[in-house]
C-alpha cells in the first residue's frame, strides 16, 4: 500500500456515527463504471468514454446490473481546485471519502494506489470481505499523485463476493482533513447507570484520535422537550490521543436530548452532535414468578425433544408440569424438558413455576406433527456483530450472556452461527469441515443443549457462501447429515453464489429447486431443523417458501443500522400478511440494536432510542423471527430492556400467528389470540407530532380498555379517539382489550 515515501496514505477502517464532511467538500455523486477487471483501468490516461455512468452512493444491482457479482471498476473524474487546499486550516492532507464498498476495494488516484480495504480473491491472503468498513483515504497535499487545478481520476477496483455490489451507504466526497477530524464526542450507552430514583448518570466523553493536542470549547445543553435543563461551557485542552469525560445527571424519561459541540480554538472549526437519552420504559422484572414461554411448541414425531421453559422471578425457581406426556422428562430445577414423542397429536399441559413468594401457571400445548416454529424463532445470530470474524469463543460468550443476563428467561433460545465457520476445503469423504475458529462444533452444540439453548448454523445452496466460504452445492445430503450429527437445530440457507448456477434460467422452478433439495436433505434427518430461507425475496419467496419446508424466508436485502434501512425494510412488509401463519414467517432480517459492526470495530447502533422502540415494536407486530444481532456480552441496560419486555415479546409470540396490517398511514394492527389487538402508532416524521387515532374510523371502537404495552400499564377505557404526542421516528404500542 505504501508505494512511494512521499505518499501519506492512511486507511481508516472505522465505522463513524455520521459521515461529517467539511463545508468546502466536493461531492462525487457519479462515476463511469464497467464490470470486469483490467489493470490498465487504474491509469490516469485510460480512455473510459465508452463506460456507462452510474451513481456512486447506491449499489450497482439497483442501477441496471441486477444479478452481477464479481469485479467492477469505477472511475471518477474530478478537478481538484487549489482553493480547496487553501481553505483548509491545516492544509496538509486531502481526504477521499468513499463511504462503504461492497466488498473489497483498491483505490487509485491518477494511477497511484492510495489504499485498499479487504482482500481480493486473487490476493495471496485469500478473499476477505470488508463491506462494513468505511473507506477514508488520506493523501498528503504535496504528493504528486494529486493534480491540483487539473482533472484527476479516482479509479476504484471493486470486488463483490455476493449480495450487493459497489459503493453504498453514503455518498463519496473529497475535502481537506482538519484538526477536528480526530475528535469524537460520545455518550456511550453502556456506561449509563440507571438509578432507582428515576434518574440516570451518563458520561459525555471527548477524545482526541490524533497525535497532536487540541484546544477549544466544549458546550453542551440538555433539554427536556425544548426547556433547557443543563447548559455548560468548558475550556478544554486534550493531549495527543487524550480523552476527558464529564458525568451528566439526567432524568430517565422520554424527550431528554443532549446537544453538544466542540469549537477548536485556532481554526474556529466546530463539531456538533446531538443524542437522545436512551430512556427505559420496560418495568423492572417482578420478583413474583412469571412464565414467558409461548403457549404452543411444535415437534416432529421421533425427534429429540429439547425445550427450556422461560420464566422470571426471584431464583431459585421450581418448575412443574401437569399432564406431561410419557416420553418427556422435566428437570424441575432448570425447567428444561427433554425426551422424545413418537405419536402425532396435541398434548395439552399446564406449567407451574414457583419461588419463595408465589406460583405462576400457564397452559402449554405440545403439538407433535409436521409443523415446527408455531411462533417465530427468538434467538441470536452472529452476523450483524461479528460478520465472518465469528469464532466459537465469541458464540459461546454471547450464549453465556443470553443465560446470565436473563434473556433466556424471556424466551430467547436460539444461538445461530452465521457465515464464517467453514474450512477452505472438504474432507476426503467430502464432508464439510470447520475452520480453526470452530475446533469442536459438536462440543459447542452439546454445550448449548446442556443449557437448554438451541444451535443454528449457516450455509448456501451455491458452491460458495456470500462471505466466500464453502457452500452446500451438490453436497446437500452430506451436509444435512453433518449438521444433524453436530446437533444443529436451525439452518439459514443463503442464496449467494447460487446465482452462478441458476445462470440465465429465470424460471420460478430454477429458483425454487435448490431450496427443495435441502428440504429433502433436512427431512431425512431424525432431528427438527428449522429451515430459514434467505434469498432476499427473489421470485416472491413468501408464495412458495412454506412449500419447500421453510419456517421463515427473508423478504428483503440485508438490513443496516440506519433509520433509512429500518424504514425501508420494516414498513415494506405490508401486503405480505396473507403468507404468514403458525410455522410460516416473513423475515425482515435480524435486529440492529446494541453494538453491531459486521466484524469490524463494533459501534453502538446508529438508531436513536425512539427508532429502536419502533424497531422492536414493528418486528413484534410483524410476527417476525427475532434474532438479536449484537454482541450480547457487551449488552447495555437500555438494549437489555428493549429485549426483555414480556408484554411486547408476547405480541410477537402470539399463538394466532398473524402479521400486523397497515390500516392507515401511521397505524399497524395485529390480531391476537385472546381477541385483543396490538396497535402500533408510528411517527414517521423527524419532529415530535401529535397523532390522533379515530378508533371508529379504523373499525376498532368495540374494545373496552387500552393498555400501554411498553410501560405495561392500562391507559384507561377506550374513547372515540386517542391523541398522543409521539417522538420523531417513535412509536406508541397499545393493546386494545375487549
Ligand atoms: C448475506 C445475508 C446475511 C449474511 C451474509 C453472510 O447474503 O443476507 O444475512 O448471512 O450473507 O455472508
XYZ file of C-alpha atoms and ligand atoms in Angstrom:
750
model
C 0.000 0.000 0.000
C 2.875 2.354 0.786
C 4.043 2.693 -2.784
C 6.136 5.889 -2.525
C 7.788 7.500 0.525
C 6.192 10.905 -0.181
C 2.731 9.477 -0.248
C 0.955 9.539 3.087
C -1.839 7.061 2.970
C -3.863 6.166 5.987
C -6.651 3.667 5.800
C -9.321 4.374 8.341
C -11.422 1.282 8.518
C -13.704 2.702 11.145
C -17.410 2.987 11.343
C -18.218 6.554 12.185
C -21.567 7.518 13.637
C -22.053 10.001 10.812
C -20.021 10.967 7.801
C -19.201 14.590 8.506
C -17.588 16.412 5.646
C -16.273 19.965 5.913
C -18.047 22.938 4.387
C -15.733 23.055 1.409
C -16.223 19.462 0.411
C -16.685 18.421 -3.216
C -19.276 15.683 -3.716
C -18.535 12.788 -6.045
C -22.041 11.617 -6.935
C -21.334 9.974 -10.310
C -18.685 7.796 -11.882
C -18.000 5.912 -15.076
C -18.492 2.213 -14.474
C -17.723 -1.139 -16.042
C -17.895 -4.751 -14.912
C -14.761 -6.888 -15.283
C -11.175 -6.289 -14.267
C -8.115 -4.930 -16.077
C -5.006 -3.359 -14.511
C -4.983 -0.631 -17.174
C -8.223 0.768 -15.756
C -6.337 2.313 -12.833
C -4.315 4.529 -15.127
C -4.950 8.240 -15.422
C -4.722 8.212 -19.210
C -7.089 5.300 -19.875
C -9.980 6.332 -22.136
C -13.236 5.432 -20.340
C -15.584 7.436 -22.601
C -17.460 4.298 -23.614
C -18.198 3.301 -19.981
C -21.678 3.813 -18.567
C -22.450 6.479 -15.996
C -23.535 5.267 -12.548
C -24.407 6.877 -9.208
C -21.817 6.267 -6.529
C -23.934 6.088 -3.374
C -26.116 3.163 -4.480
C -25.301 -0.490 -5.106
C -24.975 -1.392 -8.787
C -27.709 -4.037 -8.539
C -30.156 -1.135 -8.219
C -28.761 0.544 -11.322
C -29.211 -1.983 -14.091
C -26.667 -4.636 -13.046
C -29.228 -6.749 -11.161
C -27.525 -10.024 -10.824
C -23.908 -9.111 -11.405
C -21.336 -10.134 -8.800
C -17.581 -10.097 -9.196
C -15.097 -7.441 -10.310
C -16.081 -3.966 -11.463
C -14.371 -0.579 -11.728
C -15.469 2.957 -11.026
C -13.636 5.943 -12.493
C -14.479 9.337 -11.052
C -13.241 12.397 -12.951
C -12.774 15.416 -10.742
C -10.988 18.744 -10.980
C -9.332 19.411 -7.615
C -9.020 23.182 -7.171
C -6.110 24.514 -5.149
C -8.677 26.779 -3.466
C -9.851 23.664 -1.628
C -6.386 23.229 -0.141
C -6.051 26.903 0.691
C -9.356 26.987 2.526
C -8.276 24.190 4.815
C -6.758 25.167 8.169
C -4.053 22.548 8.327
C -3.654 22.397 4.558
C -1.745 19.153 4.702
C -3.953 16.211 3.735
C -6.645 15.635 1.146
C -9.343 13.232 2.279
C -11.012 10.909 -0.224
C -14.137 9.536 1.381
C -15.833 6.580 -0.316
C -18.448 5.513 2.282
C -18.830 1.704 2.287
C -17.796 -0.557 -0.573
C -19.238 -3.993 -1.211
C -16.973 -5.908 -0.569
C -13.296 -5.117 -1.325
C -11.740 -2.051 -2.938
C -8.350 -0.839 -4.103
C -8.383 2.878 -4.806
C -6.038 4.794 -7.138
C -5.525 8.499 -7.604
C -4.198 9.196 -11.083
C -2.791 5.692 -11.241
C -1.190 5.753 -7.765
C -2.633 3.284 -5.298
C -3.802 5.214 -2.233
C -5.473 2.443 -0.276
C -7.090 -0.974 -0.130
C -9.672 -2.367 2.265
C -10.260 -6.137 2.329
C -8.526 -8.745 0.176
C -9.390 -9.694 -3.388
C -9.833 -13.379 -4.214
C -6.526 -13.261 -6.139
C -4.587 -11.691 -3.234
C -2.249 -14.155 -1.590
C -4.092 -13.987 1.770
C -7.333 -15.064 0.031
C -10.643 -13.225 -0.191
C -11.651 -11.098 2.807
C -14.827 -9.047 2.508
C -14.727 -5.714 4.361
C -18.012 -4.144 3.352
C -18.803 -2.853 6.855
C -15.625 -0.723 6.861
C -15.841 2.945 5.979
C -13.275 3.902 3.326
C -11.459 7.106 4.051
C -8.103 7.540 2.337
C -5.813 10.494 3.056
C -3.202 11.844 0.632
C -0.533 14.432 1.529
C -1.124 17.714 -0.297
C 2.433 17.746 -1.688
C 2.020 14.293 -3.199
C 2.489 14.363 -6.980
C -0.463 11.959 -7.094
C -2.745 15.000 -6.757
C -3.017 17.148 -9.877
C -4.111 20.473 -8.408
C -6.324 22.602 -10.636
C -6.421 19.853 -13.250
C -8.543 16.849 -13.952
C -7.884 13.874 -11.660
C -9.104 10.311 -11.914
C -10.052 8.373 -8.800
C -10.213 4.764 -10.003
C -11.749 2.174 -7.725
C -11.262 -1.520 -8.303
C -14.159 -3.244 -6.599
C -14.942 -6.893 -5.956
C -18.410 -8.043 -4.875
C -18.409 -11.575 -3.487
C -22.227 -11.887 -3.382
C -25.224 -9.968 -2.091
C -24.875 -6.343 -3.136
C -22.020 -4.713 -5.034
C -20.444 -1.275 -5.201
C -20.177 1.949 -3.239
C -23.113 2.420 -0.874
C -24.414 3.706 2.481
C -23.168 7.240 1.889
C -22.060 9.464 -0.980
C -18.345 9.847 -1.689
C -16.652 13.245 -1.481
C -13.269 14.894 -1.164
C -12.269 17.584 1.308
C -9.325 18.670 3.421
C -8.599 16.821 6.623
C -8.953 19.118 9.637
C -7.891 19.054 13.257
C -11.387 18.295 14.487
C -11.490 15.090 12.391
C -9.565 13.353 15.128
C -12.138 14.309 17.718
C -15.027 12.161 18.885
C -17.661 13.154 21.375
C -19.886 10.382 22.560
C -22.364 9.402 25.225
C -21.829 5.640 25.418
C -24.994 3.755 26.287
C -23.059 1.001 28.048
C -21.730 3.493 30.622
C -25.131 4.838 31.687
C -26.175 3.997 35.229
C -29.931 3.913 35.720
C -30.727 4.726 39.324
C -33.744 3.600 41.329
C -34.945 7.210 41.822
C -35.953 7.663 38.162
C -32.641 9.323 37.297
C -29.531 8.234 35.490
C -25.916 9.240 35.192
C -24.486 9.440 31.705
C -20.849 10.183 30.834
C -20.109 12.583 27.985
C -16.716 11.640 26.575
C -14.449 13.711 24.406
C -11.455 12.002 22.843
C -8.702 13.059 20.512
C -7.646 10.422 17.977
C -4.755 12.473 16.578
C -1.169 12.607 17.757
C -1.319 16.326 18.496
C -3.016 18.265 21.260
C -6.249 20.100 20.624
C -7.666 23.115 22.460
C -11.157 24.519 22.315
C -14.526 24.929 23.959
C -16.904 22.131 24.747
C -20.500 23.281 25.137
C -23.410 21.061 26.000
C -27.077 21.643 26.601
C -29.554 19.111 27.908
C -33.160 19.852 27.014
C -36.431 18.319 28.072
C -38.683 18.920 25.083
C -37.386 22.467 24.467
C -36.687 23.546 28.069
C -33.025 23.711 28.996
C -32.187 21.528 31.987
C -28.409 21.870 31.906
C -26.200 24.256 29.979
C -22.411 24.247 30.304
C -19.337 25.593 28.551
C -15.918 24.187 29.352
C -12.487 25.208 28.059
C -10.675 22.024 27.133
C -7.187 21.010 26.225
C -6.872 17.444 25.064
C -3.446 15.842 24.968
C -2.425 13.764 21.918
C -4.742 10.719 21.981
C -6.194 12.182 25.195
C -9.720 11.906 26.484
C -11.858 13.540 29.141
C -15.231 12.643 30.446
C -17.995 14.556 32.208
C -20.826 12.960 34.122
C -24.323 14.266 33.403
C -27.219 13.683 35.811
C -30.298 13.096 33.707
C -33.897 12.118 34.306
C -34.723 8.681 32.891
C -37.660 9.736 30.754
C -38.678 10.338 27.192
C -37.692 13.540 25.390
C -34.319 14.259 27.005
C -31.857 15.430 24.387
C -28.240 16.392 24.785
C -26.731 18.736 22.197
C -23.001 19.163 22.309
C -20.374 20.981 20.329
C -16.641 21.452 20.389
C -15.140 24.575 18.830
C -11.466 24.239 18.017
C -9.614 27.380 19.156
C -7.182 28.128 16.334
C -9.412 27.276 13.349
C -12.849 28.029 14.780
C -13.980 24.682 13.301
C -16.876 23.166 15.116
C -18.040 19.616 15.673
C -21.704 19.399 16.607
C -23.886 16.481 17.543
C -26.982 15.641 19.435
C -28.215 12.499 21.109
C -31.476 11.443 22.660
C -31.146 9.878 26.077
C -31.936 6.128 25.956
C -34.875 6.167 28.356
C -36.108 2.842 29.696
C -39.814 2.041 29.535
C -39.768 -1.653 30.421
C -40.670 -2.069 34.110
C -38.268 -3.884 36.398
C -38.726 -7.666 36.312
C -41.088 -8.695 39.078
C -39.859 -10.891 41.935
C -43.015 -12.970 41.568
C -42.746 -15.897 39.105
C -43.920 -15.180 35.583
C -43.963 -17.644 32.672
C -42.767 -16.156 29.401
C -42.795 -19.202 27.177
C -45.017 -19.163 24.079
C -48.177 -21.218 24.591
C -47.539 -23.667 21.749
C -44.500 -25.690 20.762
C -44.156 -27.983 17.762
C -42.033 -31.073 17.363
C -41.881 -33.861 14.779
C -42.586 -37.426 15.903
C -39.427 -39.253 16.910
C -37.211 -36.141 17.018
C -35.146 -35.389 20.121
C -37.166 -33.029 22.314
C -35.420 -30.085 23.974
C -37.273 -27.141 25.418
C -36.400 -24.751 28.203
C -39.322 -23.092 29.935
C -38.750 -19.335 30.003
C -39.689 -17.842 33.350
C -38.645 -14.920 35.523
C -38.890 -14.236 39.254
C -36.551 -14.416 42.191
C -34.402 -17.522 41.939
C -34.431 -20.371 42.755
C -37.454 -21.192 40.623
C -39.090 -24.582 40.747
C -40.781 -25.993 37.635
C -43.686 -28.458 37.446
C -45.815 -29.657 34.542
C -49.223 -31.325 34.707
C -50.090 -33.902 32.051
C -46.551 -34.073 30.692
C -46.837 -36.788 28.042
C -44.956 -40.007 28.535
C -41.575 -39.898 26.840
C -40.697 -36.469 28.227
C -38.806 -35.571 31.346
C -38.742 -32.219 33.129
C -35.752 -31.041 35.132
C -37.533 -29.301 37.996
C -34.563 -27.068 38.798
C -33.753 -25.757 35.312
C -37.113 -26.028 33.538
C -35.502 -27.993 30.688
C -37.732 -30.659 29.126
C -36.039 -33.464 27.210
C -37.080 -36.801 25.697
C -38.952 -37.882 22.606
C -42.582 -38.206 21.483
C -43.421 -40.701 18.799
C -47.134 -40.237 18.303
C -48.648 -37.352 16.406
C -51.201 -35.305 18.314
C -51.737 -32.326 20.573
C -50.719 -32.677 24.196
C -52.273 -30.049 26.470
C -50.144 -29.466 29.562
C -50.052 -26.906 32.347
C -46.793 -25.360 33.551
C -46.333 -24.169 37.152
C -43.322 -22.126 38.171
C -42.876 -21.310 41.859
C -40.486 -19.494 44.127
C -40.474 -18.391 47.740
C -43.186 -15.796 47.115
C -45.626 -17.437 44.749
C -46.536 -19.539 41.733
C -47.314 -18.751 38.089
C -49.361 -21.043 35.899
C -49.745 -21.235 32.119
C -51.145 -23.663 29.582
C -48.629 -25.130 27.182
C -49.612 -27.271 24.206
C -47.069 -29.577 22.625
C -48.070 -30.306 19.050
C -46.452 -33.396 17.613
C -46.770 -33.323 13.848
C -45.249 -31.738 10.779
C -45.246 -28.104 11.864
C -42.304 -26.505 13.622
C -41.893 -22.913 14.838
C -45.531 -22.378 15.788
C -44.293 -18.998 16.960
C -41.425 -17.038 15.372
C -37.895 -18.025 16.329
C -36.297 -15.961 19.082
C -32.544 -16.012 19.376
C -29.195 -14.538 18.452
C -27.235 -14.592 15.211
C -23.545 -13.772 14.866
C -23.668 -11.834 11.580
C -24.607 -8.252 12.468
C -21.889 -8.073 15.077
C -19.101 -10.447 14.123
C -19.526 -10.912 10.363
C -17.047 -13.511 9.134
C -14.824 -12.882 12.178
C -17.130 -15.107 14.217
C -15.486 -17.785 16.363
C -16.670 -20.488 18.756
C -15.403 -18.364 21.665
C -17.469 -15.371 20.552
C -20.539 -17.547 20.065
C -20.133 -19.086 23.480
C -19.685 -15.692 25.089
C -22.991 -14.494 23.617
C -24.671 -17.747 24.636
C -23.407 -17.336 28.202
C -24.674 -13.771 28.208
C -28.062 -14.980 26.961
C -28.258 -17.153 30.059
C -26.566 -14.895 32.603
C -28.284 -11.659 31.601
C -31.621 -13.433 31.797
C -32.572 -13.237 28.105
C -33.304 -16.974 28.077
C -35.832 -16.353 30.866
C -37.779 -14.133 28.479
C -37.929 -16.718 25.687
C -34.679 -16.147 23.746
C -33.180 -19.530 22.961
C -31.517 -19.968 19.550
C -27.787 -19.319 19.167
C -27.097 -19.157 15.451
C -23.669 -19.170 13.859
C -23.803 -17.284 10.556
C -21.196 -17.306 7.796
C -17.520 -17.764 8.610
C -17.329 -21.165 10.330
C -16.440 -23.249 7.256
C -12.986 -24.662 6.403
C -11.494 -23.844 2.962
C -11.713 -27.467 1.766
C -13.916 -30.501 2.400
C -12.615 -33.734 3.940
C -11.513 -36.648 1.728
C -15.032 -38.117 2.029
C -16.412 -34.684 1.001
C -17.824 -33.859 4.448
C -17.859 -30.199 5.311
C -15.258 -29.221 7.915
C -14.999 -26.302 10.294
C -12.135 -23.824 10.229
C -9.751 -23.351 13.144
C -12.077 -20.819 14.823
C -14.524 -23.688 15.493
C -12.411 -26.529 16.867
C -15.350 -28.630 18.104
C -18.736 -27.963 16.550
C -20.390 -30.970 18.170
C -19.000 -29.892 21.552
C -20.467 -26.426 21.024
C -23.845 -27.971 20.153
C -23.744 -30.195 23.249
C -22.849 -27.272 25.479
C -25.748 -25.203 24.156
C -28.175 -28.093 24.571
C -26.999 -28.771 28.086
C -28.114 -25.251 28.960
C -31.433 -25.622 27.157
C -30.374 -23.464 24.188
C -30.716 -24.376 20.516
C -27.986 -24.360 17.918
C -28.165 -22.738 14.479
C -25.814 -22.817 11.510
C -25.465 -21.210 8.067
C -24.816 -22.371 4.510
C -25.607 -21.630 0.878
C -27.123 -23.748 -1.897
C -24.347 -22.377 -4.112
C -20.716 -23.511 -4.248
C -19.738 -20.521 -2.076
C -21.459 -18.543 0.653
C -21.786 -14.765 0.491
C -18.645 -14.474 2.593
C -16.766 -16.665 0.092
C -16.739 -19.846 2.218
C -17.766 -23.305 1.023
C -21.483 -23.738 0.355
C -23.516 -26.934 0.128
C -23.864 -27.188 -3.660
C -24.023 -30.888 -4.618
C -23.252 -31.885 -1.030
C -26.642 -31.110 0.476
C -27.375 -34.528 1.952
C -23.912 -34.920 3.291
C -24.097 -31.501 4.938
C -27.541 -32.069 6.420
C -26.222 -35.295 7.957
C -23.175 -33.486 9.336
C -25.359 -30.755 10.834
C -27.626 -33.329 12.457
C -24.536 -35.037 13.893
C -23.427 -31.750 15.420
C -26.866 -31.282 16.977
C -27.928 -28.421 14.746
C -31.491 -27.155 15.291
C -31.660 -24.374 12.710
C -30.243 -23.784 9.240
C -30.064 -20.420 7.498
C -29.698 -21.245 3.833
C -28.482 -18.260 1.839
C -28.726 -17.958 -1.964
C -25.367 -16.155 -2.588
C -23.364 -17.870 -5.326
C -26.296 -19.996 -6.458
C -26.769 -17.041 -8.780
C -23.951 -18.504 -10.899
C -25.667 -21.917 -11.018
C -29.063 -20.598 -11.975
C -27.359 -18.539 -14.686
C -29.742 -17.278 -17.313
C -32.589 -19.591 -16.281
C -35.049 -17.143 -14.757
C -37.853 -19.703 -14.340
C -39.532 -19.967 -10.958
C -38.560 -23.587 -10.752
C -34.876 -22.805 -11.130
C -35.126 -20.509 -8.102
C -37.095 -22.995 -6.008
C -35.046 -26.069 -6.856
C -32.009 -25.534 -4.572
C -34.268 -24.984 -1.566
C -36.230 -28.119 -2.376
C -33.052 -30.178 -2.481
C -32.058 -29.032 1.009
C -35.635 -29.528 2.231
C -35.367 -33.218 1.337
C -31.932 -33.491 2.902
C -33.165 -31.959 6.160
C -36.299 -34.069 6.206
C -34.175 -37.210 6.072
C -32.605 -36.313 9.443
C -34.057 -37.633 12.682
C -33.940 -34.078 14.092
C -36.023 -30.953 13.952
C -34.026 -28.393 11.993
C -35.733 -25.056 11.474
C -35.234 -24.089 7.841
C -34.634 -20.383 7.383
C -34.636 -19.449 3.727
C -32.520 -16.443 2.796
C -32.654 -15.136 -0.754
C -33.799 -11.565 -0.197
C -37.356 -12.034 -1.537
C -36.479 -13.291 -5.038
C -39.435 -14.609 -7.038
C -41.864 -13.694 -4.235
C -40.436 -16.326 -1.915
C -43.329 -15.754 0.515
C -45.569 -17.520 -2.010
C -43.584 -20.782 -2.016
C -41.175 -20.704 0.931
C -43.585 -22.786 3.014
C -43.963 -25.409 0.289
C -40.233 -26.124 0.333
C -40.337 -26.637 4.078
C -39.217 -23.148 5.136
C -40.344 -21.909 8.527
C -39.254 -18.399 7.512
C -37.932 -16.544 4.499
C -36.066 -13.296 4.219
C -38.163 -10.780 2.329
C -35.518 -8.139 1.549
C -31.839 -7.345 1.144
C -29.655 -7.062 4.244
C -30.581 -4.633 6.971
C -28.209 -1.935 8.248
C -28.338 0.057 11.459
C -29.815 3.208 9.956
C -33.327 4.638 10.000
C -33.420 4.559 6.181
C -32.749 0.834 6.159
C -35.135 0.092 9.023
C -37.897 2.165 7.471
C -37.404 0.734 4.013
C -37.386 -2.881 5.201
C -39.784 -2.819 8.152
C -42.532 -0.717 6.688
C -42.424 -2.502 3.316
C -43.764 -5.749 4.823
C -47.356 -4.650 4.348
C -49.275 -6.799 1.837
C -47.313 -9.882 2.893
C -49.647 -10.710 5.814
C -51.527 -13.385 3.953
C -48.417 -15.557 3.675
C -47.924 -15.744 7.435
C -49.343 -18.470 9.674
C -48.012 -20.565 12.575
C -44.843 -22.202 11.222
C -44.525 -19.776 8.281
C -43.000 -16.354 8.830
C -41.821 -13.406 6.774
C -38.324 -12.480 7.877
C -37.416 -8.776 7.591
C -33.871 -9.621 8.753
C -32.046 -9.585 12.046
C -32.227 -6.909 14.681
C -29.958 -3.881 14.702
C -29.942 -2.903 18.362
C -26.937 -2.876 20.694
C -23.372 -2.969 19.426
C -23.134 -4.030 15.800
C -20.398 -3.811 13.189
C -20.326 -6.905 10.947
C -16.945 -7.926 12.261
C -15.159 -4.585 12.361
C -14.934 -2.148 15.223
C -18.324 -2.735 16.785
C -20.221 0.506 17.240
C -23.460 1.345 19.027
C -26.412 1.094 16.660
C -26.947 4.332 14.776
C -30.685 4.168 15.520
C -31.967 6.663 18.066
C -33.648 5.215 21.168
C -37.068 6.034 19.681
C -36.136 4.330 16.412
C -35.175 1.289 18.460
C -38.569 1.258 20.182
C -40.071 1.427 16.692
C -37.830 -1.408 15.506
C -38.740 -3.834 18.295
C -42.437 -2.876 18.246
C -42.674 -3.268 14.472
C -40.852 -6.610 14.388
C -43.226 -7.930 17.078
C -46.283 -6.613 15.226
C -44.975 -8.282 12.065
C -44.591 -11.612 13.885
C -41.028 -11.581 12.603
C -38.369 -14.039 13.719
C -36.483 -12.109 16.399
C -32.761 -12.594 16.010
C -30.608 -10.307 18.085
C -27.607 -9.171 16.052
C -25.358 -7.587 18.646
C -22.585 -8.649 20.969
C -24.599 -9.950 23.922
C -21.560 -9.896 26.145
C -21.487 -6.085 25.802
C -25.211 -5.589 26.227
C -26.099 -2.270 27.868
C -29.081 -1.844 30.186
C -31.158 0.059 27.645
C -30.796 -2.621 24.956
C -31.468 -5.322 27.536
C -34.681 -3.509 28.491
C -35.735 -3.399 24.829
C -35.283 -7.152 24.532
C -36.907 -8.248 27.766
C -40.302 -6.595 27.774
C -42.532 -9.651 28.092
C -45.733 -7.932 27.029
C -44.045 -6.645 23.861
C -42.470 -10.041 23.102
C -45.813 -11.763 23.710
C -47.193 -9.852 20.703
C -44.554 -11.469 18.508
C -45.063 -14.877 20.099
C -48.849 -14.824 19.965
C -50.150 -18.269 19.016
C -52.692 -16.974 16.498
C -49.700 -16.278 14.250
C -50.952 -13.209 12.401
C -48.849 -10.433 10.916
C -49.975 -6.843 11.512
C -51.745 -4.916 8.771
C -51.202 -1.265 7.973
C -54.668 0.254 8.333
C -53.775 3.910 7.926
C -50.635 5.904 7.176
C -49.364 5.608 10.756
C -51.236 2.681 12.245
C -50.485 -1.064 12.141
C -52.795 -3.592 13.806
C -52.193 -7.225 14.748
C -54.936 -9.636 15.773
C -54.122 -11.613 18.911
C -55.365 -14.995 20.072
C -57.267 -13.689 23.109
C -59.410 -11.392 20.950
C -57.398 -8.276 21.710
C -55.496 -6.216 19.148
C -51.949 -4.877 19.243
C -51.774 -1.443 17.670
C -48.593 0.388 16.662
C -48.982 4.130 16.108
C -45.819 5.346 14.383
C -44.488 8.827 13.834
C -42.562 8.688 10.569
C -41.580 12.352 10.866
C -38.324 13.819 12.091
C -40.056 16.061 14.662
C -42.469 15.440 17.537
C -46.037 15.094 16.292
C -49.424 14.838 17.883
C -51.040 11.846 16.257
C -54.765 11.240 16.604
C -56.320 7.873 16.015
C -60.058 7.742 15.485
C -60.977 4.220 16.630
C -64.359 4.282 14.946
C -62.972 5.279 11.575
C -60.480 2.452 11.864
C -63.224 -0.011 12.853
C -61.643 -0.562 16.277
C -64.244 1.022 18.559
C -65.504 -2.269 20.013
C -62.808 -2.528 22.620
C -63.098 -1.661 26.269
C -59.672 -0.871 27.557
C -56.358 0.485 26.252
C -53.033 -0.699 27.571
C -49.625 0.900 27.053
C -47.611 -2.203 26.213
C -44.075 -0.872 26.739
C -44.943 0.636 30.128
C -47.220 -2.353 30.965
C -49.934 -0.032 32.279
C -53.585 0.404 31.445
C -54.224 3.803 29.888
C -57.950 3.821 30.539
C -61.246 2.999 28.869
C -61.403 3.367 25.112
C -62.697 6.763 23.976
C -63.823 7.561 20.432
C -60.362 8.804 19.581
C -56.888 8.860 21.067
C -54.241 11.553 20.670
C -50.650 11.143 21.640
C -47.522 13.164 21.116
C -45.046 10.750 19.591
C -41.290 11.233 19.328
C -39.559 11.571 15.952
C -39.467 8.099 14.320
C -41.043 6.822 17.543
C -43.990 4.630 18.385
C -46.823 4.172 20.820
C -47.597 0.467 21.182
C -51.070 -0.179 22.516
C -53.149 -3.235 23.260
C -56.902 -2.908 22.759
C -58.618 -5.221 25.209
C -62.200 -6.447 24.556
C -25.910 -12.302 3.266
C -27.066 -12.487 4.229
C -26.583 -12.030 5.568
C -25.420 -12.893 5.997
C -24.331 -12.897 4.924
C -23.249 -13.922 5.225
O -26.323 -12.591 1.993
O -28.178 -11.769 3.797
O -27.641 -12.068 6.498
O -25.882 -14.193 6.255
O -24.858 -13.158 3.662
O -22.231 -13.913 4.281
